[in-house]
XYZ file of C-alpha atoms in Angstrom:
464
model
C 36.016 -1.989 10.017
C 39.414 -0.364 10.066
C 42.645 -1.755 11.339
C 42.988 -2.126 15.160
C 39.066 -2.111 15.716
C 37.484 -4.816 17.787
C 35.335 -7.427 15.848
C 31.661 -7.323 16.830
C 30.474 -10.096 18.918
C 29.994 -13.144 16.679
C 31.775 -11.548 13.805
C 33.015 -14.177 11.258
C 36.636 -14.787 11.608
C 37.071 -15.507 8.104
C 35.554 -12.661 5.818
C 35.133 -15.068 2.758
C 32.995 -17.279 5.015
C 30.448 -14.749 6.515
C 27.029 -14.720 6.327
C 26.863 -11.821 3.711
C 29.589 -13.676 1.379
C 27.403 -16.809 1.602
C 24.359 -14.988 0.612
C 25.933 -12.896 -2.065
C 27.702 -15.984 -3.530
C 24.351 -18.088 -3.836
C 22.544 -15.025 -5.464
C 25.373 -14.582 -8.135
C 26.093 -18.259 -8.871
C 22.428 -19.519 -9.002
C 20.665 -16.513 -10.065
C 23.037 -14.461 -11.824
C 22.411 -11.374 -9.627
C 24.763 -9.178 -8.020
C 23.920 -7.446 -4.909
C 22.377 -4.087 -5.808
C 23.273 -2.580 -2.539
C 25.880 -3.220 0.350
C 24.715 -6.076 2.552
C 25.921 -6.384 5.991
C 25.009 -9.436 8.235
C 24.397 -10.254 12.008
C 27.799 -11.737 12.128
C 29.600 -8.597 11.010
C 30.386 -9.797 7.580
C 29.770 -7.526 4.576
C 29.431 -8.056 0.801
C 28.336 -6.265 -2.314
C 29.268 -2.784 -3.887
C 31.632 -0.760 -1.740
C 30.302 1.810 0.682
C 30.116 5.161 -0.807
C 27.880 8.262 -0.067
C 24.090 7.594 -1.100
C 24.239 3.974 -1.472
C 21.764 2.363 0.985
C 23.049 -0.734 3.133
C 20.791 -3.616 3.836
C 21.393 -4.851 7.255
C 20.494 -8.277 8.305
C 20.445 -7.909 12.132
C 19.313 -11.461 12.835
C 19.138 -14.828 11.470
C 15.468 -14.691 11.878
C 15.294 -12.562 8.835
C 16.584 -15.315 6.806
C 14.086 -17.729 8.363
C 11.290 -15.412 7.560
C 12.389 -15.401 3.812
C 12.917 -19.173 3.646
C 9.395 -19.698 4.883
C 7.909 -17.037 2.857
C 10.032 -16.607 -0.320
C 9.491 -13.305 -1.875
C 7.634 -9.907 -0.999
C 5.865 -11.234 2.048
C 9.097 -12.712 3.763
C 10.998 -9.467 3.139
C 8.393 -7.405 4.432
C 7.880 -9.387 7.534
C 11.665 -9.364 7.963
C 11.936 -5.555 7.599
C 8.618 -4.735 9.711
C 9.953 -7.012 12.518
C 13.426 -5.213 12.496
C 15.269 -8.379 11.538
C 16.110 -6.586 8.363
C 17.001 -2.975 8.130
C 18.055 -0.400 5.621
C 20.711 2.222 6.510
C 20.289 5.287 4.379
C 17.548 6.107 1.720
C 14.871 3.521 1.885
C 13.325 4.734 -1.323
C 16.596 4.214 -3.226
C 17.436 0.860 -1.529
C 14.041 -0.632 -2.563
C 14.221 1.029 -6.186
C 17.604 -0.740 -6.622
C 16.378 -4.029 -5.185
C 13.232 -4.071 -7.111
C 15.107 -3.252 -10.478
C 17.493 -6.035 -9.744
C 15.007 -8.984 -8.931
C 12.903 -8.005 -11.743
C 15.518 -9.816 -13.961
C 15.110 -13.113 -11.870
C 13.249 -13.304 -8.948
C 15.495 -14.677 -6.075
C 12.428 -16.900 -4.823
C 13.275 -19.055 -7.963
C 16.225 -20.231 -5.759
C 14.315 -21.526 -2.818
C 11.662 -24.445 -3.165
C 8.339 -23.572 -1.623
C 8.402 -24.135 2.284
C 12.190 -25.106 2.251
C 12.207 -25.502 6.265
C 9.369 -28.068 6.052
C 11.234 -30.172 3.190
C 14.256 -30.170 5.514
C 12.424 -30.961 8.607
C 12.653 -34.795 8.308
C 16.437 -34.627 8.054
C 16.760 -32.300 11.379
C 19.023 -35.028 12.871
C 21.384 -35.228 9.864
C 24.780 -34.768 10.624
C 25.737 -32.581 7.414
C 24.053 -30.423 4.879
C 24.510 -33.010 2.143
C 22.887 -35.749 4.409
C 19.881 -33.413 5.316
C 19.342 -32.819 1.610
C 19.578 -36.484 0.516
C 17.143 -37.461 3.307
C 14.148 -35.295 1.841
C 11.615 -35.981 -0.613
C 11.956 -32.847 -2.576
C 13.064 -32.593 -6.169
C 16.046 -30.515 -5.697
C 17.542 -28.387 -8.596
C 21.060 -27.284 -8.142
C 20.046 -23.798 -7.131
C 17.620 -25.373 -4.402
C 20.423 -27.601 -3.304
C 22.719 -24.633 -2.940
C 20.107 -22.607 -1.039
C 19.460 -25.624 1.484
C 23.293 -26.081 1.875
C 23.666 -22.303 2.608
C 20.827 -22.393 5.167
C 22.060 -25.171 6.976
C 25.499 -23.808 7.013
C 24.402 -20.398 8.382
C 22.311 -22.433 11.035
C 19.371 -20.339 10.300
C 17.261 -23.654 10.234
C 16.492 -26.036 12.982
C 13.951 -26.870 15.576
C 11.374 -25.744 16.227
C 10.552 -26.478 12.506
C 7.592 -23.884 12.350
C 7.716 -20.362 10.758
C 8.558 -17.349 12.810
C 5.401 -15.567 13.912
C 4.440 -12.777 11.985
C 4.561 -9.195 13.366
C 1.786 -8.208 15.578
C 0.499 -5.562 13.001
C -0.164 -8.083 10.405
C -3.880 -8.071 9.532
C -5.747 -11.300 10.109
C -9.316 -11.386 8.543
C -11.701 -14.490 8.114
C -15.161 -15.133 6.851
C -16.530 -15.402 3.328
C -14.825 -12.957 0.937
C -16.784 -9.501 0.798
C -19.219 -10.484 3.173
C -20.511 -7.233 5.177
C -18.690 -8.637 8.336
C -15.308 -9.330 6.728
C -15.331 -5.948 4.848
C -15.968 -4.052 7.908
C -13.191 -5.984 9.532
C -11.014 -5.089 6.583
C -11.593 -1.367 6.703
C -11.194 -1.318 10.451
C -7.757 -2.705 10.195
C -6.328 0.163 8.197
C -8.800 2.986 8.682
C -9.708 2.533 12.388
C -6.298 3.959 13.416
C -6.537 7.257 15.426
C -7.402 10.152 13.421
C -4.519 11.931 15.250
C -2.254 9.862 13.125
C -3.765 10.820 10.033
C -3.822 14.331 10.896
C 0.152 14.131 11.092
C 0.629 13.052 7.643
C -2.274 14.422 5.586
C -3.144 18.003 4.583
C -5.397 20.069 6.900
C -8.401 18.895 4.957
C -7.630 15.251 5.639
C -7.788 13.999 2.183
C -6.526 10.409 1.947
C -6.393 10.194 -1.979
C -4.374 11.286 -4.975
C -4.265 15.132 -5.102
C -4.059 17.218 -8.210
C -0.880 19.334 -8.598
C -1.953 21.345 -11.469
C -0.656 21.338 -15.119
C 2.136 23.257 -16.556
C 0.350 23.872 -19.893
C -3.273 22.562 -19.776
C -4.499 21.776 -23.349
C -7.893 23.456 -24.847
C -11.002 22.125 -23.048
C -9.295 20.662 -20.180
C -9.318 21.430 -16.396
C -6.508 23.630 -15.907
C -5.143 24.952 -12.650
C -2.162 26.814 -11.492
C 0.545 24.283 -10.218
C -0.008 23.579 -6.575
C 2.876 24.497 -4.298
C 1.839 22.459 -1.318
C -0.018 19.433 -0.492
C -2.891 21.483 1.100
C -3.105 23.284 -2.351
C -3.073 20.080 -4.379
C -5.629 18.460 -2.241
C -7.946 21.637 -2.486
C -7.679 21.865 -6.310
C -8.644 17.955 -6.666
C -11.736 18.555 -4.483
C -12.781 21.813 -6.670
C -11.915 19.828 -9.692
C -14.517 16.994 -8.596
C -17.064 19.476 -7.656
C -16.664 21.278 -10.895
C -17.001 18.295 -13.118
C -20.056 17.114 -11.004
C -21.566 20.728 -11.785
C -22.385 20.992 -8.050
C -24.555 24.208 -7.268
C -26.243 25.503 -4.212
C -28.965 23.181 -2.962
C -27.331 19.854 -5.257
C -27.582 16.749 -3.409
C -24.262 14.819 -3.286
C -23.798 11.262 -2.174
C -20.125 11.004 -1.024
C -19.782 7.018 -1.389
C -16.656 6.193 0.758
C -16.169 9.563 2.325
C -13.113 8.807 4.198
C -11.964 11.670 6.622
C -14.668 14.072 5.088
C -12.522 16.306 2.936
C -15.148 16.158 -0.007
C -18.058 16.137 2.140
C -16.732 19.266 4.043
C -15.536 21.253 0.756
C -18.910 20.383 -1.383
C -21.067 21.557 1.855
C -19.082 24.485 2.752
C -17.646 25.988 -0.548
C -20.495 24.792 -2.769
C -23.410 24.882 -0.351
C -24.396 21.424 -1.589
C -26.413 19.037 0.487
C -24.215 15.987 1.189
C -24.856 12.533 2.409
C -21.455 10.890 3.408
C -21.282 7.231 3.791
C -18.296 5.305 5.313
C -17.874 2.023 6.578
C -15.191 2.947 9.219
C -16.404 3.878 12.584
C -13.448 5.922 13.385
C -13.748 8.072 10.245
C -17.718 8.234 10.585
C -17.320 9.672 14.315
C -14.497 12.018 13.138
C -16.354 13.326 10.234
C -19.684 13.929 12.249
C -17.608 16.008 14.706
C -15.962 17.853 12.117
C -19.260 18.683 10.488
C -20.828 19.996 13.710
C -17.891 21.951 14.355
C -17.802 23.877 11.252
C -21.641 24.475 11.480
C -22.648 22.238 8.550
C -24.819 19.922 10.335
C -27.862 21.171 8.259
C -26.101 20.520 5.059
C -24.121 17.363 5.528
C -25.122 14.002 7.435
C -23.040 11.060 7.994
C -23.801 7.433 7.792
C -21.678 4.717 8.788
C -22.874 1.846 6.745
C -22.168 -0.684 3.920
C -22.439 0.827 0.411
C -24.903 -2.056 -0.194
C -27.475 -0.460 2.386
C -27.131 3.280 1.131
C -30.376 4.859 0.363
C -31.987 8.399 0.420
C -31.805 8.947 -3.467
C -32.183 9.791 -5.988
C -29.194 12.219 -5.881
C -28.024 14.890 -8.454
C -24.389 13.686 -8.219
C -22.356 10.878 -6.750
C -18.669 10.719 -5.998
C -16.679 7.820 -4.999
C -12.807 8.507 -4.312
C -10.572 5.564 -4.144
C -13.362 3.284 -2.748
C -14.102 1.059 -5.485
C -10.924 -0.894 -5.089
C -12.416 -2.364 -1.931
C -15.657 -3.942 -3.283
C -14.169 -6.993 -5.142
C -14.177 -7.996 -8.641
C -17.238 -10.133 -8.187
C -19.225 -7.116 -6.669
C -17.964 -4.371 -8.749
C -21.121 -4.785 -11.154
C -23.632 -4.705 -8.153
C -21.329 -1.707 -7.011
C -22.156 0.161 -10.185
C -25.646 -1.018 -10.077
C -26.127 0.303 -6.680
C -24.593 3.862 -7.923
C -26.957 3.956 -10.808
C -30.001 3.024 -8.469
C -28.991 6.127 -6.171
C -28.464 8.611 -8.981
C -31.149 10.527 -10.823
C -31.645 10.213 -14.700
C -29.128 12.875 -16.249
C -27.223 12.907 -12.769
C -23.282 12.892 -12.871
C -21.192 10.329 -11.360
C -17.389 10.624 -10.678
C -15.367 7.888 -9.707
C -11.415 8.190 -8.920
C -10.038 4.915 -8.739
C -6.545 3.086 -8.528
C -5.847 0.757 -11.643
C -3.403 -2.116 -12.347
C -2.591 -4.505 -14.902
C -4.885 -7.578 -15.556
C -2.154 -10.016 -14.344
C -1.661 -8.397 -10.922
C -5.212 -7.468 -9.839
C -4.491 -7.180 -5.982
C -2.125 -5.047 -4.086
C 0.360 -7.722 -3.816
C 1.444 -9.966 -0.626
C 2.478 -6.982 1.633
C -0.421 -4.626 0.757
C -2.834 -7.741 1.309
C -1.238 -8.848 4.594
C -0.806 -5.258 6.121
C -2.643 -2.617 4.331
C -6.048 -3.526 2.497
C -6.537 -7.323 2.210
C -9.017 -8.302 -0.607
C -8.294 -5.194 -2.590
C -8.854 -5.566 -6.415
C -7.829 -3.215 -9.207
C -8.190 -3.636 -12.951
C -6.984 -1.768 -15.991
C -9.065 1.388 -16.363
C -10.459 0.322 -19.616
C -12.198 -2.624 -17.839
C -13.640 -0.299 -15.363
C -14.969 2.154 -17.737
C -16.659 -0.887 -19.515
C -18.259 -1.889 -16.257
C -19.605 1.430 -15.532
C -21.154 1.782 -18.887
C -22.718 -1.770 -18.723
C -24.555 -0.582 -15.608
C -26.232 2.064 -17.591
C -23.884 5.248 -17.521
C -22.305 6.953 -20.434
C -18.508 7.798 -19.638
C -17.861 11.367 -20.787
C -14.380 11.744 -19.500
C -11.402 9.901 -18.116
C -8.484 11.670 -16.558
C -5.110 9.998 -15.677
C -3.546 11.337 -12.642
C -0.742 8.746 -11.887
C 2.326 11.109 -11.719
C 0.223 13.278 -9.242
C -0.027 10.180 -6.875
C 3.776 10.114 -6.890
C 4.120 13.518 -5.666
C 1.136 13.143 -3.259
C 2.606 10.053 -1.544
C 6.092 11.703 -1.282
C 4.342 14.598 0.350
C 2.815 12.341 2.930
C 6.221 10.763 3.449
C 7.929 13.961 4.257
C 5.109 14.710 6.794
C 5.754 11.225 8.195
C 9.276 11.619 8.688
C 9.269 15.472 9.883
C 6.883 14.461 12.608
C 8.286 11.135 13.505
C 8.479 11.726 17.384
C 4.625 12.295 17.299
C 4.120 9.462 15.105
C 6.044 7.038 17.127
C 3.771 8.302 20.228
C 0.961 6.916 18.289
C 2.173 3.700 16.628
C 4.065 0.717 17.771
C 7.714 0.334 16.173
C 6.314 -2.336 14.123
C 3.584 -0.069 12.717
C 6.031 2.889 12.176
C 8.209 0.570 9.977
C 5.108 -0.900 8.305
C 3.872 2.604 7.338
C 7.394 3.625 6.129
C 7.510 0.624 3.855
C 4.029 1.252 2.588
C 4.517 4.868 1.664
C 7.969 4.271 0.054
C 6.699 1.256 -2.029
C 3.353 2.852 -2.948
C 5.214 5.863 -4.444
C 7.457 3.444 -6.365
C 4.706 1.702 -7.751
C 3.104 4.662 -9.380
C 6.509 6.302 -10.185
C 7.433 3.149 -12.182
C 3.731 2.730 -13.811
C 2.929 -0.540 -11.987
C -0.042 1.217 -10.762
C -2.196 4.153 -11.940
C -5.079 6.203 -10.678
C -7.906 7.915 -12.976
C -11.031 10.040 -12.593
C -13.952 8.663 -14.415
C -16.894 11.014 -15.268
C -20.099 9.464 -16.259
C -23.750 10.568 -16.637
C -26.680 8.213 -15.814
C -28.604 7.591 -19.048
C -32.487 8.560 -18.800
């Protein structure tokens, strides 16, 4: 604010005691954490690094953002605050998230806040001071927790009703037994049964919703080398061709596309390699789209589409099977059965290609945000463990190709399409869904960029 400007409504009269300064002091004193970005609060106060070109600004538009974080400290609370619009970022969201993630790895701010702080303070709601409110609770308070509680009460972000703010409407809610057919179908529907028109805006013309292959500068001997792709469409086409080549598809070969998505591999294999393809998906939206696409391209005699659970697939034995980024959804306990089903459906000597994401053993899920908004029940593991499970099912793994850097570039291309076509996106999605997708794309690209997630193609042969 420059001299002579009027203060925004509700702006703190003393800058040193504004909401932004209280939050910054709490993080500095009790977590040893300096604000990595400029922070501006609902009362007009600001703290953190001085504004400069390129530095993102985190904007707390409402005290509701703090309430969300206090009820769910960590990733989920922050995600809910952003998706709801109570928390915003001015400037580059990717850079803002990168700076914040780098800072909190040293000491997560959640350590400041006892679990369910609002519940802990609820019995003291009638207390006349922060000190009295804290004294009346039964929580074993650490100095940092005491400071967090005092700050929350001082900023008046807690109070009746003593219940959490409702989550954004786009948060997924699934029930039932883990990985039952009904629950799996509900999970898939939550993410994939969005209008195909939306995915057409952000994906390539082939509608490949998986990691592309951008080629190699200097492919080594014996490796699948391709000229470096220039566009997303080129890179996805190169990935599809690489899969078909690894599977040794020829005219008349039978291919099971397990988890066919929007049909990119099904169409490529049937049209360009004249294979006979059976496409399986659990998504009704995807199944309907692929059927219409196959008919429109005159490929109905070479490609059939089934909307069914992988556990119900039949029609083999097939010459080849591909499963592109579907194995993450079957669950840890069910993965041996998933591999057994693939073994049952593939002929002896037939080839299997699994393209699948990986993650460290200590963090097998997608994290609170992914599990709440994108794909609940998702399970990943180190690639070596996946190789072992495939081999235990009766396959010989003959090749593993790491593709992690290619996913960074793929997701960034989706981001570019998303932002370039923002008006069309906003005509299809709700404002909350738009913010959720922005966070999803930015966060996913960073996860692959920083090596917290990987993706690999695993090629195997069924033993006789």
